[in-house]
Amino acid sequence: MDRSQLDFSNPNWKKQFQEDFDKRFSLPHLRDVIDVEPRPTTFSLKSRTPLENVNGSMQESWNGYVNDDDRALLKVIKFASPTSAGADCIDPDCSWVEQWVHRAGPRKQIYFEPQYVKAGIVTCGGLCPGLNDVIRQIVLTLEKYGVKNIVGIQHGFRGFFEDHLSEVPLSRHVVQNINLAGGSFLGVSRGGASISDIVDSIQARRLDMLFVLGGNGTHAGANAIHEECRKRKLQVSIVCVPKTIDNDILLMDKTFGFDTAVEAAQRAINSAYIEAHSAFHGIGLVKLMGRSSGFITMHASLSSGQVDICLIPEVPFTLDGPNGVLRHLEHLIETKGFALVCVAEGAGQEYLQKSNATDASGNMVLSDIGVHLQQKIKFHFKDIGVHSDVKYIDPTYMLRAVRANASDAILCTVLGQNAVHGAFAGFSGITTGVCNTHNVYLPIPEVIKTTRFVDPNSRMWHRCLTSTGQPDFH
Ligand SMILES: Nc1ncnc2c1ncn2[C@@H]1O[C@H](COP(=O)(O)OP(=O)(O)O)[C@@H](O)[C@H]1O
Ligand SMILES: O=P(O)(O)OC[C@H]1O[C@](O)(COP(=O)(O)O)[C@@H](O)[C@@H]1O
Ligand SMILES: [Mg+2]
């Protein structure tokens, strides 16, 4: 139910909203369409973690399971007014409405017999630091349940129908050290998704579980696979782990690989800073990933503390004129002698010629805003007769071809393990993420309704502006 469909004069609107919310966020389960009986889980760490009662005696049962009725709050701020920073209100009075989502983790009862399970893992889309950590954790956790037949599908969805891409048998032994390197042990790819062919292939391979690692596009594909499996009444669990270096999936605190990418961007920003600072009237320009969301650029600018101008797709800017970026650069050169600009690849596309080309997955191929800015800055300073020395750095692929840093490695561990718990719990068509620091399962359609964007009214963007000191460029 859309907010616009609610009648706030009806005293029952809150109840209606909540009922609709609960329905939207209920997790699709195998038993919705087929007869499946639960059985006691085989996942237990009891022998390693005997728990002591308050009175010192050992407890009989292990208390490490998540109850199906456990919930986490999706939104935790009570906004006093719709004009509060980052306000996300349902009604004009910003009433407090609890929005509960399902907690992730191992259940006491499972819907598969581990010894007969064949599980597949596939990594789709572009690379992202941490893919190997997630693959590894999925394998380790499956084995902990007692699964013996685990395979990797090579090069994304292509691996399902390109004959020369054979299944890769996976085990604790095979994946032991894969997290030490970046990339994907299984390979990735864009494009080539015929849902019906993929489900034919799932049936032919006799897969019972499929773990799909990818971004918005991959999630849309995985949900379509889940729907097709439902239609064919297959006992197959499709569970996603969100992979997007751009951090552009809805509702989640952060996706894995994002922190690592921000950290990797520091080297480029610092190099640009040193070049700009050392040159006479130096202007450093760094372009970072982010087709439509500026999270990497905003966070990298914030964490470096060296950026004077941060440009992201969500916040339009003018280049020319008294309030434009170029005039501000003049001011920076006049006042401090050098300047540093950090721009997201999707920013300012309106200034560039559109090619209308798309990649194999249907994503728009963007024109290079970095090259455009470099030219504009050079010509501008030439025009006004002021010397400038522009150094442009494009570290794009260096941000994502690295191994995950420590905090991402932990996030990958949590997500990979929870994905397996979700499949054994009988859910399908779900994804797993972190909401307000709590680990949850969400139905796929809810996280891909739109791309997640930087909110120009958020505290984080305002912090970025405070830190760079840049004015509004319009
Ligand atoms: N709307 C969609 N429905 C089904 N499959 C899709 C859809 N969008 C993308 N895909 C498939 O998902 C895979 C990854 O998509 P892509 O956009 O490249 O990366 P990401 O998942 O990171 O967004 C590709 O194989 C692509 O064909
Ligand atoms: O050149 P490729 O492989 O298509 O990937 C580049 C693109 O992938 C992205 O990182 C988005 O992909 P993800 O969000 O799936 O990680 C863009 O920011 C970038 O333009
Ligand atoms: Mg995408």
Short mmCIF file of C-alpha atoms in Angstrom, two decimals, residues 177-343:
data_model
loop_
_atom_site.label_atom_id
_atom_site.label_comp_id
_atom_site.label_asym_id
_atom_site.label_seq_id
_atom_site.Cartn_x
_atom_site.Cartn_y
_atom_site.Cartn_z
CA ASN A 177 41.93 -19.65 1.19
CA ILE A 178 39.84 -18.02 -1.51
CA ASN A 179 39.07 -15.05 0.74
CA LEU A 180 42.72 -14.04 0.60
CA ALA A 181 42.24 -12.78 -2.97
CA GLY A 182 39.84 -10.30 -4.55
CA GLY A 183 37.51 -11.10 -7.45
CA SER A 184 35.15 -14.04 -7.62
CA PHE A 185 36.45 -17.60 -7.45
CA LEU A 186 33.50 -18.55 -9.66
CA GLY A 187 33.77 -15.66 -12.13
CA VAL A 188 31.06 -13.08 -12.84
CA SER A 189 29.21 -11.83 -15.91
CA ARG A 190 26.51 -9.47 -17.03
CA GLY A 191 23.60 -10.27 -19.30
CA GLY A 192 22.25 -13.50 -20.72
CA ALA A 193 19.38 -14.32 -18.38
CA SER A 194 16.55 -16.45 -19.78
CA ILE A 195 14.64 -17.32 -16.64
CA SER A 196 12.92 -20.36 -18.08
CA ASP A 197 16.24 -21.80 -19.34
CA ILE A 198 17.83 -21.18 -15.95
CA VAL A 199 15.03 -23.02 -14.15
CA ASP A 200 15.26 -25.89 -16.69
CA SER A 201 18.93 -26.03 -15.84
CA ILE A 202 18.23 -25.95 -12.08
CA GLN A 203 15.93 -28.93 -12.56
CA ALA A 204 18.38 -30.81 -14.78
CA ARG A 205 21.15 -30.27 -12.23
CA ARG A 206 18.77 -31.28 -9.41
CA LEU A 207 19.62 -28.24 -7.32
CA ASP A 208 17.67 -27.88 -4.06
CA MET A 209 19.16 -24.55 -3.03
CA LEU A 210 20.59 -21.71 -5.05
CA PHE A 211 22.57 -18.88 -3.46
CA VAL A 212 22.63 -15.87 -5.74
CA LEU A 213 25.15 -13.10 -5.09
CA GLY A 214 24.46 -9.87 -6.96
CA GLY A 215 22.96 -6.41 -7.13
CA ASN A 216 19.58 -4.99 -8.19
CA GLY A 217 19.60 -6.75 -11.56
CA THR A 218 20.63 -10.06 -10.06
CA HIS A 219 17.92 -9.76 -7.40
CA ALA A 220 15.31 -9.16 -10.09
CA GLY A 221 16.61 -12.26 -11.90
CA ALA A 222 16.67 -14.34 -8.69
CA ASN A 223 13.11 -13.33 -7.87
CA ALA A 224 11.96 -14.31 -11.34
CA ILE A 225 13.72 -17.68 -10.89
CA HIS A 226 11.99 -18.09 -7.51
CA GLU A 227 8.58 -17.31 -9.08
CA GLU A 228 9.20 -19.78 -11.91
CA CYS A 229 10.23 -22.49 -9.40
CA ARG A 230 6.99 -21.79 -7.51
CA LYS A 231 4.98 -22.08 -10.69
CA ARG A 232 6.59 -25.45 -11.37
CA LYS A 233 6.09 -26.43 -7.69
CA LEU A 234 9.78 -27.24 -7.21
CA GLN A 235 11.25 -27.66 -3.76
CA VAL A 236 14.07 -25.23 -4.47
CA SER A 237 15.13 -22.37 -2.21
CA ILE A 238 16.45 -19.25 -3.92
CA VAL A 239 18.32 -17.01 -1.49
CA CYS A 240 20.23 -13.84 -2.39
CA VAL A 241 23.17 -12.11 -0.80
CA PRO A 242 23.20 -8.45 -1.89
CA LYS A 243 26.41 -7.56 -3.70
CA THR A 244 26.75 -3.96 -4.74
CA ILE A 245 29.86 -1.92 -4.39
CA ASP A 246 27.68 1.16 -4.90
CA ASN A 247 25.70 0.35 -1.72
CA ASP A 248 22.54 1.07 -3.67
CA ILE A 249 20.16 -1.61 -2.36
CA LEU A 250 17.18 -0.35 -0.36
CA LEU A 251 16.65 -0.71 3.39
CA MET A 252 20.13 -1.97 4.29
CA ASP A 253 22.67 -0.20 6.48
CA LYS A 254 25.49 -1.19 4.19
CA THR A 255 26.34 -3.86 1.65
CA PHE A 256 29.60 -5.82 1.72
CA GLY A 257 32.57 -4.44 -0.22
CA PHE A 258 31.45 -0.84 0.17
CA ASP A 259 33.79 -0.08 3.09
CA THR A 260 36.68 -1.68 1.25
CA ALA A 261 35.96 0.38 -1.87
CA VAL A 262 35.85 3.59 0.17
CA GLU A 263 39.15 2.64 1.73
CA ALA A 264 40.71 1.86 -1.67
CA ALA A 265 39.52 5.26 -2.94
CA GLN A 266 41.63 6.95 -0.27
CA ARG A 267 44.82 6.11 -2.14
CA ALA A 268 43.55 7.79 -5.31
CA ILE A 269 42.28 10.83 -3.43
CA ASN A 270 45.50 11.15 -1.49
CA SER A 271 47.58 10.91 -4.69
CA ALA A 272 45.42 13.55 -6.33
CA TYR A 273 45.82 15.73 -3.26
CA ILE A 274 49.62 15.41 -3.29
CA GLU A 275 49.75 16.18 -7.03
CA ALA A 276 47.46 19.18 -6.63
CA HIS A 277 49.17 20.47 -3.52
CA SER A 278 52.64 20.19 -5.03
CA ALA A 279 51.80 21.72 -8.41
CA PHE A 280 51.45 25.44 -9.01
CA HIS A 281 47.70 26.06 -9.05
CA GLY A 282 47.15 22.33 -8.98
CA ILE A 283 43.66 20.90 -9.37
CA GLY A 284 43.22 17.23 -8.56
CA LEU A 285 40.24 15.42 -10.02
CA VAL A 286 39.18 11.92 -8.99
CA LYS A 287 36.29 9.99 -10.53
CA LEU A 288 34.83 7.19 -8.45
CA MET A 289 32.31 4.43 -9.13
CA GLY A 290 28.62 5.09 -8.76
CA ARG A 291 26.37 4.85 -11.79
CA SER A 292 23.38 6.37 -10.09
CA SER A 293 24.23 6.57 -6.38
CA GLY A 294 26.93 8.74 -4.87
CA PHE A 295 27.59 6.77 -1.69
CA ILE A 296 31.20 5.83 -2.55
CA THR A 297 32.05 9.40 -3.57
CA MET A 298 30.36 10.93 -0.52
CA HIS A 299 31.97 8.53 1.94
CA ALA A 300 35.40 8.66 0.28
CA SER A 301 35.28 12.47 0.32
CA LEU A 302 34.24 12.49 3.95
CA SER A 303 36.82 10.00 5.10
CA SER A 304 39.73 11.60 3.23
CA GLY A 305 39.02 15.07 4.57
CA GLN A 306 40.98 16.41 1.58
CA VAL A 307 38.18 17.00 -0.89
CA ASP A 308 36.99 20.56 -1.64
CA ILE A 309 34.21 19.69 -4.06
CA CYS A 310 32.17 16.49 -3.95
CA LEU A 311 29.81 15.90 -6.88
CA ILE A 312 27.22 13.13 -6.86
CA PRO A 313 24.36 12.12 -9.20
CA GLU A 314 21.67 12.93 -6.64
CA VAL A 315 22.60 16.60 -6.29
CA PRO A 316 22.49 18.60 -9.53
CA PHE A 317 25.18 21.23 -10.04
CA THR A 318 25.99 23.96 -12.53
CA LEU A 319 29.48 24.29 -13.95
CA ASP A 320 29.37 27.82 -15.35
CA GLY A 321 28.05 31.06 -13.92
CA PRO A 322 28.54 32.86 -10.61
CA ASN A 323 27.35 29.86 -8.56
CA GLY A 324 29.03 27.20 -10.66
CA VAL A 325 31.77 24.72 -9.85
CA LEU A 326 34.29 26.57 -12.04
CA ARG A 327 33.84 29.87 -10.21
CA HIS A 328 34.33 28.08 -6.89
CA LEU A 329 37.51 26.48 -8.22
CA GLU A 330 38.78 29.97 -9.12
CA HIS A 331 38.07 31.00 -5.53
CA LEU A 332 39.92 27.97 -4.14
CA ILE A 333 42.95 28.63 -6.35
CA GLU A 334 42.93 32.28 -5.26
CA THR A 335 42.57 31.52 -1.57
CA LYS A 336 44.51 28.30 -0.96
CA GLY A 337 46.42 27.77 -4.19
CA PHE A 338 45.12 24.31 -5.06
CA ALA A 339 41.88 22.30 -5.06
CA LEU A 340 40.59 18.75 -5.05
CA VAL A 341 37.41 17.55 -6.79
CA CYS A 342 35.86 14.13 -6.29
CA VAL A 343 33.10 13.19 -8.73
#
